[in-house]
């Protein structure tokens, strides 16, 4: 698995505004800052197809490919499957939303 520094450097290539996702404060933040804070925390990843995955963000790279642990799949808010570890290709990701609390693993 990639290091946090590699993940942060990779995430800096992602476009978008993440200030609202990190608390909406006046301080500007970058996608790199967002992913640094999200590593090891519960996240919700919504795909372009509308499917959502919820789990612990383990790794992110420059293409916004994501590795997640304890992953669950939801379609239209309804639980569909439990995958444990999962890999999501970055070009399918619509958004990533993070929780403020860190989960114990």
CSV table of N, CA and C in Angstrom, one decimal:
chain,number,residue,atom,x,y,z
A,1,UNK,N,0.8,-1.2,0.0
A,1,UNK,CA,0.0,0.0,0.0
A,1,UNK,C,0.9,1.2,0.0
A,2,UNK,N,0.4,2.3,-0.6
A,2,UNK,CA,1.2,3.5,-0.7
A,2,UNK,C,1.2,4.3,0.6
A,3,UNK,N,2.3,5.1,0.8
A,3,UNK,CA,2.4,5.9,2.0
A,3,UNK,C,1.4,7.1,2.0
A,4,UNK,N,1.2,7.7,3.2
A,4,UNK,CA,0.3,8.8,3.3
A,4,UNK,C,0.8,10.0,2.5
A,5,UNK,N,2.2,10.1,2.4
A,5,UNK,CA,2.8,11.2,1.7
A,5,UNK,C,2.5,11.0,0.2
A,6,UNK,N,2.6,9.8,-0.3
A,6,UNK,CA,2.3,9.5,-1.7
A,6,UNK,C,0.9,9.8,-2.0
A,7,UNK,N,0.0,9.3,-1.1
A,7,UNK,CA,-1.4,9.6,-1.3
A,7,UNK,C,-1.8,11.0,-1.3
A,8,UNK,N,-1.2,11.8,-0.5
A,8,UNK,CA,-1.4,13.2,-0.4
A,8,UNK,C,-0.9,13.9,-1.7
A,9,UNK,N,0.3,13.5,-2.1
A,9,UNK,CA,0.8,14.1,-3.4
A,9,UNK,C,-0.1,13.7,-4.5
A,10,UNK,N,-0.5,12.5,-4.6
A,10,UNK,CA,-1.4,12.1,-5.6
A,10,UNK,C,-2.7,12.8,-5.6
A,11,UNK,N,-3.3,13.0,-4.5
A,11,UNK,CA,-4.6,13.7,-4.4
A,11,UNK,C,-4.5,15.1,-4.8
A,12,UNK,N,-3.4,15.7,-4.8
A,12,UNK,CA,-3.3,17.1,-5.1
A,12,UNK,C,-3.6,17.3,-6.6
A,13,UNK,N,-3.6,16.3,-7.4
A,13,UNK,CA,-3.9,16.4,-8.8
A,13,UNK,C,-5.4,16.4,-9.0
A,14,UNK,N,-6.2,16.0,-8.0
A,14,UNK,CA,-7.7,16.0,-8.2
A,14,UNK,C,-8.2,17.4,-8.1
A,15,UNK,N,-9.2,17.7,-9.0
A,15,UNK,CA,-9.8,19.0,-9.0
A,15,UNK,C,-11.0,19.1,-8.1
A,16,UNK,N,-11.4,20.3,-7.7
A,16,UNK,CA,-12.6,20.4,-6.9
A,16,UNK,C,-12.4,21.3,-5.7
A,17,UNK,N,-13.5,21.7,-5.1
A,17,UNK,CA,-13.5,22.5,-3.9
A,17,UNK,C,-13.9,21.6,-2.8
A,18,UNK,N,-13.0,21.6,-1.7
A,18,UNK,CA,-13.3,20.7,-0.6
A,18,UNK,C,-13.5,21.4,0.7
A,19,UNK,N,-13.6,22.7,0.7
A,19,UNK,CA,-13.7,23.5,1.9
A,19,UNK,C,-15.0,23.1,2.6
A,20,UNK,N,-16.1,22.9,1.9
A,20,UNK,CA,-17.4,22.5,2.5
A,20,UNK,C,-17.3,21.2,3.1
A,21,UNK,N,-16.5,20.2,2.5
A,21,UNK,CA,-16.4,18.9,3.0
A,21,UNK,C,-15.6,18.8,4.3
A,22,UNK,N,-14.7,19.8,4.5
A,22,UNK,CA,-13.8,19.8,5.6
A,22,UNK,C,-14.2,20.8,6.7
A,23,UNK,N,-15.5,21.2,6.7
A,23,UNK,CA,-16.0,22.1,7.7
A,23,UNK,C,-16.5,23.4,7.2
A,24,UNK,N,-16.1,23.8,6.0
A,24,UNK,CA,-16.6,25.0,5.4
A,24,UNK,C,-16.1,26.3,6.0
A,25,UNK,N,-15.0,26.2,6.7
A,25,UNK,CA,-14.4,27.4,7.3
A,25,UNK,C,-13.8,28.3,6.2
A,26,UNK,N,-13.3,29.5,6.7
A,26,UNK,CA,-12.8,30.5,5.8
A,26,UNK,C,-11.4,30.1,5.3
A,27,UNK,N,-10.7,29.2,6.0
A,27,UNK,CA,-9.4,28.7,5.5
A,27,UNK,C,-9.5,27.9,4.3
A,28,UNK,N,-8.7,28.1,3.2
A,28,UNK,CA,-8.8,27.3,2.0
A,28,UNK,C,-8.1,26.0,2.3
A,29,UNK,N,-8.6,25.0,1.7
A,29,UNK,CA,-8.0,23.7,1.7
A,29,UNK,C,-7.9,23.1,0.3
A,30,UNK,N,-7.1,22.1,0.2
A,30,UNK,CA,-6.9,21.5,-1.2
A,30,UNK,C,-7.4,20.1,-1.1
A,31,UNK,N,-7.6,19.5,-2.2
A,31,UNK,CA,-7.9,18.0,-2.2
A,31,UNK,C,-6.9,17.2,-1.5
A,32,UNK,N,-5.6,17.6,-1.5
A,32,UNK,CA,-4.6,16.9,-0.8
A,32,UNK,C,-4.8,17.0,0.7
A,33,UNK,N,-5.2,18.1,1.2
A,33,UNK,CA,-5.5,18.3,2.6
A,33,UNK,C,-6.7,17.4,3.0
A,34,UNK,N,-7.7,17.4,2.2
A,34,UNK,CA,-8.9,16.6,2.4
A,34,UNK,C,-8.6,15.1,2.6
A,35,UNK,N,-7.8,14.6,1.6
A,35,UNK,CA,-7.5,13.2,1.6
A,35,UNK,C,-6.5,12.8,2.8
A,36,UNK,N,-5.6,13.7,3.2
A,36,UNK,CA,-4.8,13.5,4.3
A,36,UNK,C,-5.6,13.3,5.6
A,37,UNK,N,-6.6,14.2,5.7
A,37,UNK,CA,-7.5,14.1,6.9
A,37,UNK,C,-8.5,12.9,6.8
A,38,UNK,N,-8.8,12.5,5.7
A,38,UNK,CA,-9.8,11.4,5.5
A,38,UNK,C,-9.1,10.0,5.6
A,39,UNK,N,-7.8,9.9,5.5
A,39,UNK,CA,-7.2,8.5,5.6
A,39,UNK,C,-7.4,7.9,6.9
A,40,UNK,N,-7.9,6.7,7.0
A,40,UNK,CA,-8.1,6.0,8.2
A,40,UNK,C,-9.5,6.3,8.8
A,41,UNK,N,-10.3,7.1,8.1
A,41,UNK,CA,-11.6,7.5,8.6
A,41,UNK,C,-12.7,6.9,7.8
A,42,UNK,N,-13.9,6.9,8.3
A,42,UNK,CA,-15.0,6.4,7.5
A,42,UNK,C,-15.4,7.4,6.4
A,43,UNK,N,-15.6,6.9,5.2
A,43,UNK,CA,-16.0,7.8,4.1
A,43,UNK,C,-17.1,7.1,3.4
A,44,UNK,N,-17.8,8.0,2.6
A,44,UNK,CA,-18.9,7.6,1.7
A,44,UNK,C,-18.4,8.0,0.3
A,45,UNK,N,-18.3,7.0,-0.6
A,45,UNK,CA,-17.9,7.3,-2.0
A,45,UNK,C,-19.1,7.0,-2.9
A,46,UNK,N,-19.5,8.0,-3.6
A,46,UNK,CA,-20.6,7.9,-4.6
A,46,UNK,C,-20.0,7.8,-6.0
A,47,UNK,N,-20.5,6.8,-6.7
A,47,UNK,CA,-20.0,6.6,-8.1
A,47,UNK,C,-20.9,7.3,-9.1
A,48,UNK,N,-20.4,7.5,-10.3
A,48,UNK,CA,-21.2,8.1,-11.3
A,48,UNK,C,-22.5,7.3,-11.6
A,49,UNK,N,-22.5,6.0,-11.3
A,49,UNK,CA,-23.7,5.2,-11.5
A,49,UNK,C,-24.7,5.4,-10.5
A,50,UNK,N,-24.4,6.1,-9.4
A,50,UNK,CA,-25.3,6.3,-8.3
A,50,UNK,C,-25.1,5.3,-7.1
A,51,UNK,N,-24.3,4.3,-7.3
A,51,UNK,CA,-24.0,3.3,-6.2
A,51,UNK,C,-23.1,4.0,-5.2
A,52,UNK,N,-23.3,3.7,-3.9
A,52,UNK,CA,-22.5,4.3,-2.8
A,52,UNK,C,-21.8,3.2,-2.1
A,53,UNK,N,-20.5,3.5,-1.7
A,53,UNK,CA,-19.7,2.6,-0.9
A,53,UNK,C,-19.4,3.3,0.4
A,54,UNK,N,-19.5,2.6,1.5
A,54,UNK,CA,-19.2,3.2,2.8
A,54,UNK,C,-18.2,2.3,3.4
A,55,UNK,N,-17.1,2.9,4.0
A,55,UNK,CA,-16.0,2.1,4.6
A,55,UNK,C,-14.9,3.0,5.1
A,56,UNK,N,-13.8,2.4,5.4
A,56,UNK,CA,-12.6,3.1,5.9
A,56,UNK,C,-11.7,3.4,4.8
A,57,UNK,N,-11.3,4.7,4.5
A,57,UNK,CA,-10.4,5.0,3.4
A,57,UNK,C,-9.0,4.6,3.8
A,58,UNK,N,-8.4,3.7,3.1
A,58,UNK,CA,-7.0,3.2,3.4
A,58,UNK,C,-6.0,3.9,2.5
A,59,UNK,N,-6.2,4.0,1.2
A,59,UNK,CA,-5.2,4.6,0.3
A,59,UNK,C,-5.9,5.3,-0.8
A,60,UNK,N,-5.3,6.4,-1.3
A,60,UNK,CA,-5.7,7.1,-2.5
A,60,UNK,C,-4.5,7.4,-3.3
A,61,UNK,N,-4.6,7.3,-4.6
A,61,UNK,CA,-3.4,7.7,-5.5
A,61,UNK,C,-3.7,8.8,-6.4
A,62,UNK,N,-2.8,9.1,-7.3
A,62,UNK,CA,-2.9,10.3,-8.2
A,62,UNK,C,-4.1,10.2,-9.2
A,63,UNK,N,-4.6,9.1,-9.5
A,63,UNK,CA,-5.8,8.9,-10.3
A,63,UNK,C,-7.1,8.9,-9.5
A,64,UNK,N,-7.0,9.1,-8.2
A,64,UNK,CA,-8.1,9.1,-7.3
A,64,UNK,C,-8.7,7.7,-7.2
A,65,UNK,N,-7.8,6.6,-7.5
A,65,UNK,CA,-8.2,5.3,-7.2
A,65,UNK,C,-8.2,5.2,-5.7
A,66,UNK,N,-9.2,4.4,-5.1
A,66,UNK,CA,-9.3,4.4,-3.7
A,66,UNK,C,-9.3,2.9,-3.2
A,67,UNK,N,-8.6,2.7,-2.1
A,67,UNK,CA,-8.6,1.4,-1.5
A,67,UNK,C,-9.4,1.6,-0.1
A,68,UNK,N,-10.4,0.8,0.1
A,68,UNK,CA,-11.2,0.9,1.3
A,68,UNK,C,-11.2,-0.4,2.1
A,69,UNK,N,-11.5,-0.3,3.4
A,69,UNK,CA,-11.6,-1.5,4.2
A,69,UNK,C,-13.0,-1.4,4.8
A,70,UNK,N,-13.5,-2.6,5.3
A,70,UNK,CA,-14.9,-2.7,5.9
A,70,UNK,C,-15.9,-2.0,5.0
A,71,UNK,N,-15.9,-2.4,3.7
A,71,UNK,CA,-16.7,-1.7,2.7
A,71,UNK,C,-18.1,-2.3,2.6
A,72,UNK,N,-19.1,-1.4,2.5
A,72,UNK,CA,-20.5,-1.9,2.3
A,72,UNK,C,-21.0,-1.1,1.1
A,73,UNK,N,-21.8,-1.8,0.3
A,73,UNK,CA,-22.4,-1.2,-0.9
A,73,UNK,C,-23.9,-0.9,-0.7
A,74,UNK,N,-24.3,0.3,-1.1
A,74,UNK,CA,-25.6,0.7,-1.0
A,74,UNK,C,-26.1,1.2,-2.4
A,75,UNK,N,-27.4,0.9,-2.7
A,75,UNK,CA,-28.0,1.4,-3.9
A,75,UNK,C,-29.3,2.0,-3.5
A,76,UNK,N,-29.5,3.3,-3.9
A,76,UNK,CA,-30.7,4.0,-3.5
A,76,UNK,C,-30.9,4.0,-2.0
A,77,UNK,N,-29.8,4.0,-1.2
A,77,UNK,CA,-29.9,4.0,0.3
A,77,UNK,C,-30.1,2.7,0.9
A,78,UNK,N,-30.3,1.6,0.1
A,78,UNK,CA,-30.5,0.3,0.6
A,78,UNK,C,-29.3,-0.6,0.5
A,79,UNK,N,-29.0,-1.2,1.7
A,79,UNK,CA,-27.8,-2.1,1.7
A,79,UNK,C,-27.9,-3.2,0.7
A,80,UNK,N,-26.8,-3.4,0.0
A,80,UNK,CA,-26.8,-4.5,-1.0
A,80,UNK,C,-25.8,-5.6,-0.7
A,81,UNK,N,-24.5,-5.2,-0.3
A,81,UNK,CA,-23.5,-6.2,-0.1
A,81,UNK,C,-22.4,-5.7,0.9
A,82,UNK,N,-21.7,-6.6,1.4
A,82,UNK,CA,-20.6,-6.3,2.3
A,82,UNK,C,-19.3,-6.9,1.6
A,83,UNK,N,-18.3,-6.1,1.3
A,83,UNK,CA,-17.2,-6.5,0.6
A,83,UNK,C,-15.9,-6.6,1.4
A,84,UNK,N,-15.9,-6.0,2.6
A,84,UNK,CA,-14.6,-6.0,3.4
A,84,UNK,C,-13.7,-5.0,2.7
A,85,UNK,N,-12.6,-5.6,2.1
A,85,UNK,CA,-11.7,-4.7,1.3
A,85,UNK,C,-12.2,-4.5,-0.1
A,86,UNK,N,-12.0,-3.3,-0.6
A,86,UNK,CA,-12.5,-2.9,-1.9
A,86,UNK,C,-11.6,-1.9,-2.6
A,87,UNK,N,-11.5,-2.0,-3.9
A,87,UNK,CA,-10.7,-1.0,-4.7
A,87,UNK,C,-11.7,-0.4,-5.7
A,88,UNK,N,-11.7,1.0,-5.7
A,88,UNK,CA,-12.6,1.7,-6.6
A,88,UNK,C,-11.7,2.5,-7.6
A,89,UNK,N,-12.0,2.3,-8.8
A,89,UNK,CA,-11.2,3.1,-9.9
A,89,UNK,C,-11.7,4.5,-9.9
A,90,UNK,N,-10.7,5.4,-9.9
A,90,UNK,CA,-10.9,6.8,-9.7
A,90,UNK,C,-11.8,7.5,-10.7
A,91,UNK,N,-11.8,7.0,-12.0
A,91,UNK,CA,-12.7,7.7,-13.0
A,91,UNK,C,-14.1,7.4,-12.8
A,92,UNK,N,-14.5,6.5,-11.9
A,92,UNK,CA,-15.9,6.2,-11.6
A,92,UNK,C,-16.4,7.0,-10.4
A,93,UNK,N,-15.6,7.8,-9.7
A,93,UNK,CA,-15.9,8.5,-8.5
A,93,UNK,C,-16.6,9.8,-8.8
A,94,UNK,N,-17.8,10.0,-8.3
A,94,UNK,CA,-18.5,11.3,-8.3
A,94,UNK,C,-18.1,12.2,-7.2
A,95,UNK,N,-18.1,11.6,-6.0
A,95,UNK,CA,-17.6,12.4,-4.8
A,95,UNK,C,-17.2,11.5,-3.7
A,96,UNK,N,-16.4,12.0,-2.8
A,96,UNK,CA,-16.0,11.4,-1.5
A,96,UNK,C,-16.4,12.3,-0.4
A,97,UNK,N,-17.1,11.7,0.6
A,97,UNK,CA,-17.5,12.5,1.8
A,97,UNK,C,-16.9,11.8,3.0
A,98,UNK,N,-16.3,12.6,3.9
A,98,UNK,CA,-15.7,12.0,5.1
A,98,UNK,C,-16.4,12.4,6.4
A,99,UNK,N,-16.3,11.5,7.3
A,99,UNK,CA,-16.8,11.7,8.7
A,99,UNK,C,-15.7,12.5,9.5
A,100,UNK,N,-16.2,13.2,10.5
A,100,UNK,CA,-15.2,14.0,11.3
A,100,UNK,C,-14.5,13.1,12.4
A,101,UNK,N,-15.1,11.9,12.7
A,101,UNK,CA,-14.5,11.1,13.7
A,101,UNK,C,-13.7,10.0,13.1
A,102,UNK,N,-12.6,9.6,13.8
A,102,UNK,CA,-11.8,8.5,13.4
A,102,UNK,C,-12.3,7.2,14.0
A,103,UNK,N,-12.5,6.1,13.2
A,103,UNK,CA,-13.0,4.9,13.7
A,103,UNK,C,-11.9,4.0,14.2
A,104,UNK,N,-12.1,3.3,15.3
A,104,UNK,CA,-11.2,2.3,15.8
A,104,UNK,C,-11.2,1.1,14.9
A,105,UNK,N,-10.0,0.6,14.5
A,105,UNK,CA,-9.9,-0.5,13.6
A,105,UNK,C,-9.5,-1.8,14.4
